[in-house]
Short mmCIF file of C-alpha atoms in Angstrom, two decimals:
data_model
loop_
_atom_site.label_atom_id
_atom_site.label_comp_id
_atom_site.label_asym_id
_atom_site.label_seq_id
_atom_site.Cartn_x
_atom_site.Cartn_y
_atom_site.Cartn_z
CA MET A 1 0.00 0.00 0.00
CA GLY A 2 1.42 3.39 -0.95
CA HIS A 3 2.50 5.86 1.72
CA LEU A 4 0.88 9.34 1.62
CA THR A 5 3.14 12.05 3.02
CA ARG A 6 1.87 15.20 4.71
CA ARG A 7 3.30 17.33 1.89
CA ALA A 8 1.55 15.25 -0.75
CA LEU A 9 -1.73 15.46 1.18
CA LEU A 10 -1.52 19.26 1.41
CA ALA A 11 -0.67 19.51 -2.29
CA GLY A 12 -3.63 17.32 -3.17
CA VAL A 13 -6.01 19.36 -1.02
CA SER A 14 -4.70 22.63 -2.50
CA ALA A 15 -5.14 21.34 -6.02
CA GLY A 16 -8.70 20.25 -5.23
CA ILE A 17 -9.57 23.65 -3.77
CA GLY A 18 -8.02 25.39 -6.76
CA LEU A 19 -10.00 23.26 -9.20
CA TYR A 20 -13.27 23.88 -7.34
CA ALA A 21 -12.63 27.63 -7.08
CA GLY A 22 -11.73 27.85 -10.75
CA ARG A 23 -14.86 26.05 -11.85
CA THR A 24 -17.03 28.09 -9.49
CA LEU A 25 -15.57 31.55 -9.99
CA LEU A 26 -14.98 31.26 -13.72
CA ALA A 27 -18.30 29.63 -14.54
CA PRO A 28 -20.45 31.75 -16.90
CA THR A 29 -23.27 33.60 -15.20
CA SER A 30 -26.26 35.61 -16.36
CA ALA A 31 -27.02 37.74 -13.33
CA ALA A 32 -29.56 40.45 -14.12
CA GLY A 33 -27.45 43.16 -12.51
CA PRO A 34 -28.88 46.03 -10.46
CA VAL A 35 -32.65 46.29 -10.40
CA PHE A 36 -33.66 49.76 -11.58
CA PRO A 37 -35.53 51.84 -10.85
CA ALA A 38 -36.26 51.87 -7.13
CA GLU A 39 -39.22 54.05 -6.26
CA ALA A 40 -38.78 56.54 -3.41
CA GLN A 41 -40.75 59.44 -1.99
CA ALA A 42 -39.67 63.06 -2.21
CA ASP A 43 -40.00 65.42 0.77
CA SER A 44 -42.93 66.98 -1.06
CA GLY A 45 -44.70 63.61 -1.09
CA ALA A 46 -44.24 63.12 -4.83
CA ILE A 47 -43.04 59.83 -6.30
CA LEU A 48 -39.29 60.01 -6.88
CA LEU A 49 -37.65 57.92 -9.61
CA ASN A 50 -34.09 57.71 -10.85
CA ASP A 51 -32.19 56.34 -13.82
CA ALA A 52 -29.42 53.75 -13.65
CA SER A 53 -26.81 56.42 -12.88
CA GLU A 54 -28.66 57.32 -9.65
CA LEU A 55 -27.74 60.93 -10.45
CA SER A 56 -31.08 62.05 -11.85
CA PRO A 57 -33.75 61.90 -9.10
CA THR A 58 -36.96 63.05 -10.78
CA PRO A 59 -40.38 63.67 -9.17
CA VAL A 60 -43.16 62.14 -11.25
CA ALA A 61 -46.94 62.21 -11.02
CA LYS A 62 -47.59 58.49 -11.53
CA HIS A 63 -45.57 55.29 -11.71
CA VAL A 64 -46.95 51.95 -12.89
CA VAL A 65 -44.94 48.70 -13.10
CA VAL A 66 -46.01 46.10 -15.68
CA THR A 67 -44.92 42.51 -15.07
CA ALA A 68 -47.50 40.65 -17.16
CA ASP A 69 -46.70 39.24 -20.59
CA PRO A 70 -47.86 41.20 -23.67
CA ARG A 71 -50.91 39.04 -24.20
CA GLY A 72 -54.25 39.50 -22.44
CA GLU A 73 -55.18 42.90 -21.03
CA VAL A 74 -51.72 44.50 -20.94
CA VAL A 75 -52.14 46.49 -24.16
CA GLU A 76 -55.53 47.80 -23.08
CA ASN A 77 -54.17 48.78 -19.65
CA ILE A 78 -51.27 50.68 -21.17
CA ARG A 79 -53.61 52.36 -23.66
CA ALA A 80 -55.73 53.58 -20.73
CA LEU A 81 -52.66 54.95 -18.91
CA MET A 82 -51.59 56.82 -22.04
CA ALA A 83 -55.04 58.34 -22.47
CA GLU A 84 -55.08 59.40 -18.81
CA ALA A 85 -51.69 61.11 -19.17
CA GLN A 86 -52.79 62.90 -22.35
CA ALA A 87 -55.98 64.13 -20.69
CA ALA A 88 -53.95 65.49 -17.78
CA GLY A 89 -51.38 67.11 -20.09
CA ARG A 90 -48.57 64.99 -18.69
CA PRO A 91 -45.62 63.44 -20.56
CA PHE A 92 -45.79 59.65 -20.83
CA ILE A 93 -42.56 57.67 -20.42
CA ALA A 94 -42.05 53.93 -20.96
CA SER A 95 -38.80 52.34 -19.81
CA ALA A 96 -37.13 49.21 -18.43
CA ALA A 97 -33.79 49.50 -16.60
CA ARG A 98 -33.33 53.21 -17.48
CA HIS A 99 -29.79 52.95 -18.73
CA SER A 100 -30.50 55.82 -21.14
CA MET A 101 -29.20 58.26 -18.58
CA GLY A 102 -28.71 61.99 -18.09
CA GLY A 103 -32.43 62.75 -17.78
CA GLN A 104 -33.35 61.08 -21.09
CA SER A 105 -35.55 58.38 -19.57
CA LEU A 106 -37.60 60.50 -17.14
CA ALA A 107 -39.76 63.61 -17.37
CA PRO A 108 -40.62 65.75 -14.30
CA GLY A 109 -44.30 65.51 -13.46
CA GLY A 110 -44.85 62.75 -16.04
CA SER A 111 -46.57 59.39 -16.00
CA VAL A 112 -43.95 56.62 -16.00
CA LEU A 113 -44.42 53.04 -17.11
CA THR A 114 -41.77 50.54 -16.01
CA LEU A 115 -41.77 47.33 -18.02
CA ASP A 116 -40.40 44.53 -15.84
CA GLN A 117 -41.42 41.40 -17.72
CA GLN A 118 -40.16 37.83 -17.98
CA TRP A 119 -42.11 36.53 -20.97
CA LEU A 120 -40.33 34.72 -23.79
CA GLU A 121 -41.73 32.23 -26.29
CA ALA A 122 -39.16 30.30 -28.34
CA ASP A 123 -39.63 28.37 -31.59
CA PRO A 124 -36.57 26.10 -31.90
CA ALA A 125 -37.75 24.76 -35.28
CA SER A 126 -37.52 28.19 -36.92
CA ARG A 127 -34.69 29.35 -34.63
CA THR A 128 -36.66 32.43 -33.58
CA TYR A 129 -38.28 33.70 -30.42
CA ARG A 130 -40.82 36.27 -29.31
CA VAL A 131 -40.18 38.37 -26.25
CA ALA A 132 -41.93 41.08 -24.21
CA ALA A 133 -40.63 44.63 -24.52
CA GLY A 134 -39.51 44.80 -20.88
CA THR A 135 -37.80 41.40 -20.72
CA ARG A 136 -34.12 41.75 -19.82
CA TRP A 137 -31.37 40.13 -21.87
CA SER A 138 -30.39 38.15 -18.77
CA THR A 139 -33.80 36.48 -18.90
CA VAL A 140 -33.45 35.84 -22.65
CA ILE A 141 -30.08 34.14 -22.07
CA ALA A 142 -31.37 31.99 -19.20
CA ARG A 143 -34.56 30.90 -20.98
CA LEU A 144 -32.80 30.04 -24.24
CA ASP A 145 -29.93 28.30 -22.47
CA ALA A 146 -32.44 25.98 -20.80
CA ILE A 147 -33.40 24.62 -24.24
CA GLY A 148 -29.89 24.58 -25.69
CA PHE A 149 -29.84 27.91 -27.54
CA SER A 150 -28.54 31.45 -27.08
CA PRO A 151 -29.27 34.86 -28.66
CA ALA A 152 -27.24 35.44 -31.82
CA VAL A 153 -27.13 39.21 -31.28
CA MET A 154 -27.49 41.37 -28.19
CA GLN A 155 -25.87 44.34 -26.46
CA SER A 156 -22.73 44.21 -24.35
CA ASN A 157 -24.68 44.16 -21.06
CA ASN A 158 -27.37 41.68 -20.13
CA ASP A 159 -29.33 43.93 -17.76
CA PHE A 160 -30.90 46.09 -20.49
CA GLY A 161 -34.50 45.67 -21.61
CA VAL A 162 -34.82 44.06 -25.04
CA ALA A 163 -37.03 46.76 -26.57
CA SER A 164 -34.77 49.44 -25.09
CA THR A 165 -31.91 48.00 -27.13
CA TYR A 166 -33.76 48.86 -30.34
CA CYS A 167 -35.06 52.20 -29.06
CA VAL A 168 -31.49 53.46 -28.73
CA ASN A 169 -30.39 51.91 -32.06
CA ALA A 170 -27.84 49.68 -30.35
CA HIS A 171 -25.18 47.74 -32.21
CA GLY A 172 -24.80 43.99 -31.83
CA TRP A 173 -21.53 42.18 -31.22
CA PRO A 174 -21.51 39.64 -34.10
CA VAL A 175 -20.35 41.52 -37.18
CA ARG A 176 -22.20 39.33 -39.68
CA PHE A 177 -25.58 40.38 -38.22
CA SER A 178 -24.85 44.13 -38.31
CA GLY A 179 -26.93 46.10 -35.79
CA CYS A 180 -29.40 44.48 -33.40
CA GLY A 181 -32.31 45.73 -35.48
CA SER A 182 -31.25 43.63 -38.46
CA THR A 183 -32.23 40.45 -36.57
CA VAL A 184 -35.84 41.45 -35.87
CA GLY A 185 -38.59 39.75 -37.85
CA SER A 186 -41.42 41.98 -36.65
CA LEU A 187 -42.54 44.00 -33.66
CA LYS A 188 -45.81 45.29 -32.21
CA MET A 189 -46.04 48.98 -31.37
CA LEU A 190 -48.58 51.05 -29.44
CA LEU A 191 -48.81 54.50 -31.02
CA ALA A 192 -49.50 57.73 -29.13
CA ASP A 193 -53.15 57.70 -30.24
CA GLY A 194 -53.63 54.18 -28.84
CA THR A 195 -53.47 52.35 -32.16
CA HIS A 196 -51.81 48.94 -31.88
CA VAL A 197 -49.85 48.10 -35.03
CA THR A 198 -47.45 45.47 -36.33
CA CYS A 199 -44.22 46.63 -37.98
CA SER A 200 -42.15 44.39 -40.25
CA ARG A 201 -40.37 44.45 -43.58
CA HIS A 202 -43.79 44.57 -45.22
CA GLU A 203 -46.03 46.37 -42.69
CA ASN A 204 -45.70 49.94 -41.40
CA VAL A 205 -42.02 50.02 -42.28
CA GLU A 206 -41.89 53.82 -41.91
CA LEU A 207 -43.06 53.65 -38.28
CA SER A 208 -40.46 51.27 -36.92
CA GLY A 209 -37.25 53.08 -37.77
CA MET A 210 -35.65 49.63 -37.97
CA PRO A 211 -32.85 48.66 -40.39
CA TRP A 212 -34.81 45.65 -41.67
CA ALA A 213 -32.66 42.92 -43.17
CA ALA A 214 -33.16 39.34 -44.34
CA THR A 215 -32.60 37.59 -41.04
CA ALA A 216 -35.07 36.89 -38.29
CA PHE A 217 -34.52 37.07 -34.57
CA SER A 218 -31.98 34.22 -34.33
CA VAL A 219 -31.92 31.82 -31.41
#
C-alpha cells in the first residue's frame, strides 16, 4: 500500500480547492445586474424615480410597473394609462432598466411606465423567439440556455431591456448580423393615439425606424 506524506496530502487538497474555485468563480453567469428603478418618496410627497446612474432623481406624477406578458389585457391597460396622461397634459414615459441616462428616460411631473417582464416564447424549429418589450437580456439568455440555444445578437450588457436596445439603435456584437435591429422579424407597437400596429419588412415600415434585413430574430 502506498504511503501518503503530509506534503503530498496538502498539495492534493490545495489542487482540489483550486479546481473547485476555478470552476465556481470562472463559470459563466447571467445575473440580471442592479434592479432599476427603485421608487422613493420626495419630501414633497411626490413619487421620486431615478435612472441607472442614480444621479437624476426626478419627481413624477404616476408610476406603474407592468410585469405581465404582452398578451391579455396588458395592451388595453397601457392604452388607458396613455389616455389618462394625455388628458392630464402629462408626458408619458415607458422604460425598463433606465440605462438611457442623463435625464433622457424621465420627465418631471410625467406618468412613468416601467416594463419589468419575464415573458419569452421560443420556436426552436424556426430558430426564432418572441419576447416582451420589458424582458431583460439576462432572462433571454437563461430561458434560451435551458433549451440549448442562445441569442445570436445582443448588447454588451445583459441587464438592459430588449425593446430598449432597439429604441437606442444599439449595435450587436456579431459583425455578420450588423446592428441588433437587423435580426428582428417583426414587432408590435402602441402608437400615441392608442393604435396597436405590427411593424415588419412589409407592414408599417416607416413607423419602426428599424434597419430591416433578411434575417429573423436568431436563437
